[in-house]
Amino acid sequence: MSDAQPVLELCGVDRAYDEAKKPLVILSGADFTLFPGEMVALVAPSGTGKSTLLHLAGLLEKPDAGEVKLLGKSCGRLSDDQRTAMRRSEIGFVYQFHHLLPEFTALENVMMPQLVRGVDTSVARSRAQELLDYMRVGPRASHRPAELSGGEQQRVAIARGVANAPALLLADEPTGNLDPKTSSYVFEALSSLVRHAGLSALIATHNLDIAARMDRRVTLSAGKVVSA
């Protein structure tokens, strides 16, 4: 695995936020590497910087120092438009809350990121249905989010997150809003999809049972990414 080009690299990354009296340091010289096909669990207490790390990895924030590389490409000096383009094509996001668009059906929600990228409508519809079928919510394709259960909503959100066939999937507590049985079922579907598609995934979770089902675990300590 170490011979392969990493999908994601954080090299000496610093990130701090301005507070009233002094900067609040979140990351300090942080290094992290995610290889093709890996599923890595990010397990750390609240307030230690999990969301910040995911935002940096997802090109939603820029580091104060250091470098973020995606597929070997340094992203620190990219323009906002270039970063947006990379997010659309190479990065998928799944959050604790599904954030599905309420006025659209499950199928339309999964089509949406493809249409934004310029994919033909019929192609987008076909791929969306294929992903919903894979996530076992195909029969619910015509339903709006309010008509779906919590587990169904999250499975639709996962399908949407991989709709553009990204290289990297970032998930922030993707099962944190679900009961234990549904959480396990949704994670199994997520894991199966990641493996089937050959994605790399960094998944923040408080659920140690779910973390144990991934390839390895990391945590945050004193601004560094370390093995858990």
C-alpha positions as MATLAB code, in Angstrom:
seq = 'MSDAQPVLELCGVDRAYDEAKKPLVILSGADFTLFPGEMVALVAPSGTGKSTLLHLAGLLEKPDAGEVKLLGKSCGRLSDDQRTAMRRSEIGFVYQFHHLLPEFTALENVMMPQLVRGVDTSVARSRAQELLDYMRVGPRASHRPAELSGGEQQRVAIARGVANAPALLLADEPTGNLDPKTSSYVFEALSSLVRHAGLSALIATHNLDIAARMDRRVTLSAGKVVSA';
ca = [
       0.000    0.000    0.000;
       2.838    2.375    0.830;
       4.079    2.166   -2.780;
       0.844    3.667   -4.089;
       0.334    7.397   -4.507;
      -1.673    8.645   -1.531;
      -5.160    9.925   -2.180;
      -4.836   12.483    0.616;
      -1.802   13.975    2.353;
      -1.587   16.550    5.115;
       1.995   17.704    5.483;
       2.938   19.820    8.518;
      -0.483   21.450    8.659;
      -1.189   24.265   11.113;
      -4.657   25.655   11.764;
      -5.721   28.144   14.421;
      -8.709   30.413   14.957;
      -8.658   33.942   16.337;
      -9.978   34.179   19.859;
     -10.379   37.290   22.020;
      -7.086   36.960   23.873;
      -4.958   34.569   21.829;
      -5.223   32.215   18.839;
      -6.941   28.882   19.489;
      -4.556   26.309   18.024;
      -6.361   23.303   16.564;
      -3.676   21.645   14.443;
       0.070   22.126   14.777;
       2.434   20.418   12.370;
      -0.140   17.728   11.657;
       0.729   14.954    9.202;
      -1.671   12.376    7.789;
      -1.697   10.066    4.775;
      -4.630    8.175    3.322;
      -3.880    5.508    0.728;
      -6.106    4.179   -2.077;
      -8.800    1.828   -0.859;
      -8.306    2.619    2.825;
     -11.066    3.252    5.329;
      -9.700    5.162    8.309;
     -11.629    5.998   11.464;
     -11.003    9.385   13.068;
     -11.868    8.932   16.752;
     -11.285   11.896   19.054;
     -13.155   13.806   21.774;
     -15.391   16.696   20.786;
     -13.561   19.978   20.465;
     -10.216   18.493   19.451;
     -10.487   19.421   15.787;
     -12.140   16.539   13.920;
     -14.361   18.834   11.872;
     -11.441   21.180   11.161;
      -9.382   18.258    9.874;
     -12.234   17.148    7.622;
     -12.744   20.706    6.341;
      -9.057   20.968    5.453;
      -9.085   17.552    3.787;
     -12.206   18.542    1.864;
     -10.671   21.827    0.664;
     -13.344   23.793    2.525;
     -10.651   25.581    4.552;
      -7.034   26.450    3.883;
      -4.274   25.655    6.387;
      -2.359   28.499    8.022;
       0.845   26.610    7.207;
       1.764   23.292    5.665;
       0.233   21.602    2.644;
      -2.840   19.603    1.713;
      -2.397   17.319   -1.288;
      -5.161   15.522   -3.120;
      -4.100   12.774   -5.539;
      -0.565   14.162   -5.378;
      -1.614   17.696   -6.283;
      -0.837   20.553   -3.900;
      -4.037   22.450   -3.225;
      -2.811   25.395   -1.135;
      -2.348   27.784   -4.040;
      -5.401   26.810   -6.033;
      -8.007   29.467   -6.677;
     -11.453   29.145   -5.116;
     -12.858   28.027   -8.472;
     -10.171   25.355   -8.820;
     -10.812   24.094   -5.297;
     -14.540   23.958   -5.998;
     -13.896   21.979   -9.178;
     -11.728   19.470   -7.279;
     -14.374   19.066   -4.603;
     -17.042   18.361   -7.194;
     -14.994   15.787   -9.061;
     -12.798   14.109   -6.445;
     -14.402   14.509   -3.001;
     -17.663   13.215   -1.574;
     -19.147   14.369    1.733;
     -21.510   12.664    4.177;
     -22.601   14.413    7.374;
     -24.337   13.403   10.606;
     -27.531   15.063    9.354;
     -28.501   14.058    5.851;
     -28.940   17.615    4.458;
     -31.104   16.302    1.643;
     -33.070   18.933   -0.261;
     -36.617   18.548    1.091;
     -38.468   19.592   -2.048;
     -36.769   16.961   -4.218;
     -37.169   13.182   -4.324;
     -34.444   10.757   -3.260;
     -33.608   10.166   -6.925;
     -33.398   13.893   -7.665;
     -31.173   14.473   -4.622;
     -28.662   11.915   -5.908;
     -28.886   13.346   -9.423;
     -28.206   16.895   -8.217;
     -24.393   16.811   -7.778;
     -24.069   15.121  -11.148;
     -26.166   17.771  -12.873;
     -24.127   20.531  -11.219;
     -21.032   18.901  -12.678;
     -22.608   18.888  -16.139;
     -23.565   15.227  -16.480;
     -26.352   14.497  -18.962;
     -29.737   14.183  -17.248;
     -30.441   10.631  -18.443;
     -26.978    9.467  -17.362;
     -27.394   11.153  -13.971;
     -30.804    9.540  -13.487;
     -29.491    6.092  -14.370;
     -26.517    6.347  -12.006;
     -28.682    7.753   -9.215;
     -31.103    4.827   -9.486;
     -28.201    2.362   -9.581;
     -26.740    3.837   -6.388;
     -30.104    3.873   -4.613;
     -30.622    0.244   -5.594;
     -27.169   -0.630   -4.250;
     -28.010    1.113   -0.974;
     -31.297   -0.837   -0.867;
     -33.493    2.223   -1.082;
     -34.277    1.935   -4.797;
     -38.024    1.422   -4.219;
     -38.068    4.731   -2.310;
     -36.566    6.726   -5.186;
     -39.723    8.783   -5.786;
     -40.162    9.706   -2.117;
     -39.142   13.027   -0.617;
     -36.864   13.056    2.466;
     -39.751   13.662    4.903;
     -41.322   10.415    3.691;
     -38.193    8.375    4.476;
     -36.975    6.884    7.756;
     -33.757    8.176    9.323;
     -31.797    5.201    8.046;
     -33.234    5.608    4.555;
     -32.412    9.328    4.540;
     -28.812    8.613    5.467;
     -28.451    5.889    2.840;
     -29.717    8.363    0.229;
     -27.181   10.908    1.541;
     -24.393    8.349    1.147;
     -25.498    7.631   -2.407;
     -25.447   11.365   -3.107;
     -21.951   11.614   -1.587;
     -20.500    9.156   -4.099;
     -22.652   10.170   -7.084;
     -19.733   11.816   -8.896;
     -17.446    8.805   -8.311;
     -14.995   10.696   -6.076;
     -11.572    9.377   -5.111;
     -12.060   10.501   -1.508;
     -15.069   10.200    0.780;
     -15.165   12.302    3.955;
     -17.801   11.486    6.548;
     -18.481   13.343    9.795;
     -20.392   11.111   12.254;
     -22.421    9.550    9.408;
     -24.333    7.273   11.801;
     -24.310    9.547   14.859;
     -27.967   10.482   14.523;
     -29.256    6.899   14.322;
     -30.172    4.195   16.823;
     -27.571    1.411   17.293;
     -29.259   -1.162   15.035;
     -29.864    1.320   12.213;
     -26.375    2.758   12.702;
     -24.777   -0.647   12.181;
     -26.910   -1.324    9.111;
     -26.143    2.056    7.533;
     -22.415    1.704    8.198;
     -22.432   -1.763    6.614;
     -24.026   -0.251    3.508;
     -21.508    2.608    3.508;
     -18.573    0.232    3.928;
     -19.827   -2.052    1.178;
     -20.227    0.861   -1.219;
     -16.766    2.252   -0.405;
     -15.152   -1.154   -0.965;
     -17.151   -1.827   -4.116;
     -16.229    1.538   -5.641;
     -12.579    1.404   -4.537;
     -12.835    4.696   -2.658;
     -10.640    5.990    0.128;
     -12.576    7.142    3.169;
     -11.842    9.173    6.288;
     -14.721    8.757    8.718;
     -15.076   10.655   11.980;
     -17.054    8.650   14.522;
     -17.600    8.294   18.258;
     -18.811    4.725   17.739;
     -15.929    2.435   18.706;
     -17.679   -0.650   17.318;
     -17.884    0.999   13.911;
     -14.309    2.299   14.172;
     -13.094   -1.238   14.828;
     -14.546   -2.341   11.479;
     -12.257   -0.005    9.530;
      -8.662   -0.548    8.408;
      -7.096    1.623   11.101;
      -7.878    4.328   13.616;
      -6.329    7.731   14.199;
      -6.965   10.405   16.789;
      -5.947   13.992   17.495;
      -3.522   14.797   20.304;
      -1.790   18.132   20.936;
      -2.607   19.259   17.401;
      -1.157   16.133   15.781;
      -2.757   13.182   14.015;
      -1.623   10.004   15.774;
      -2.554    6.325   15.704;
      -5.381    5.453   18.057;
];
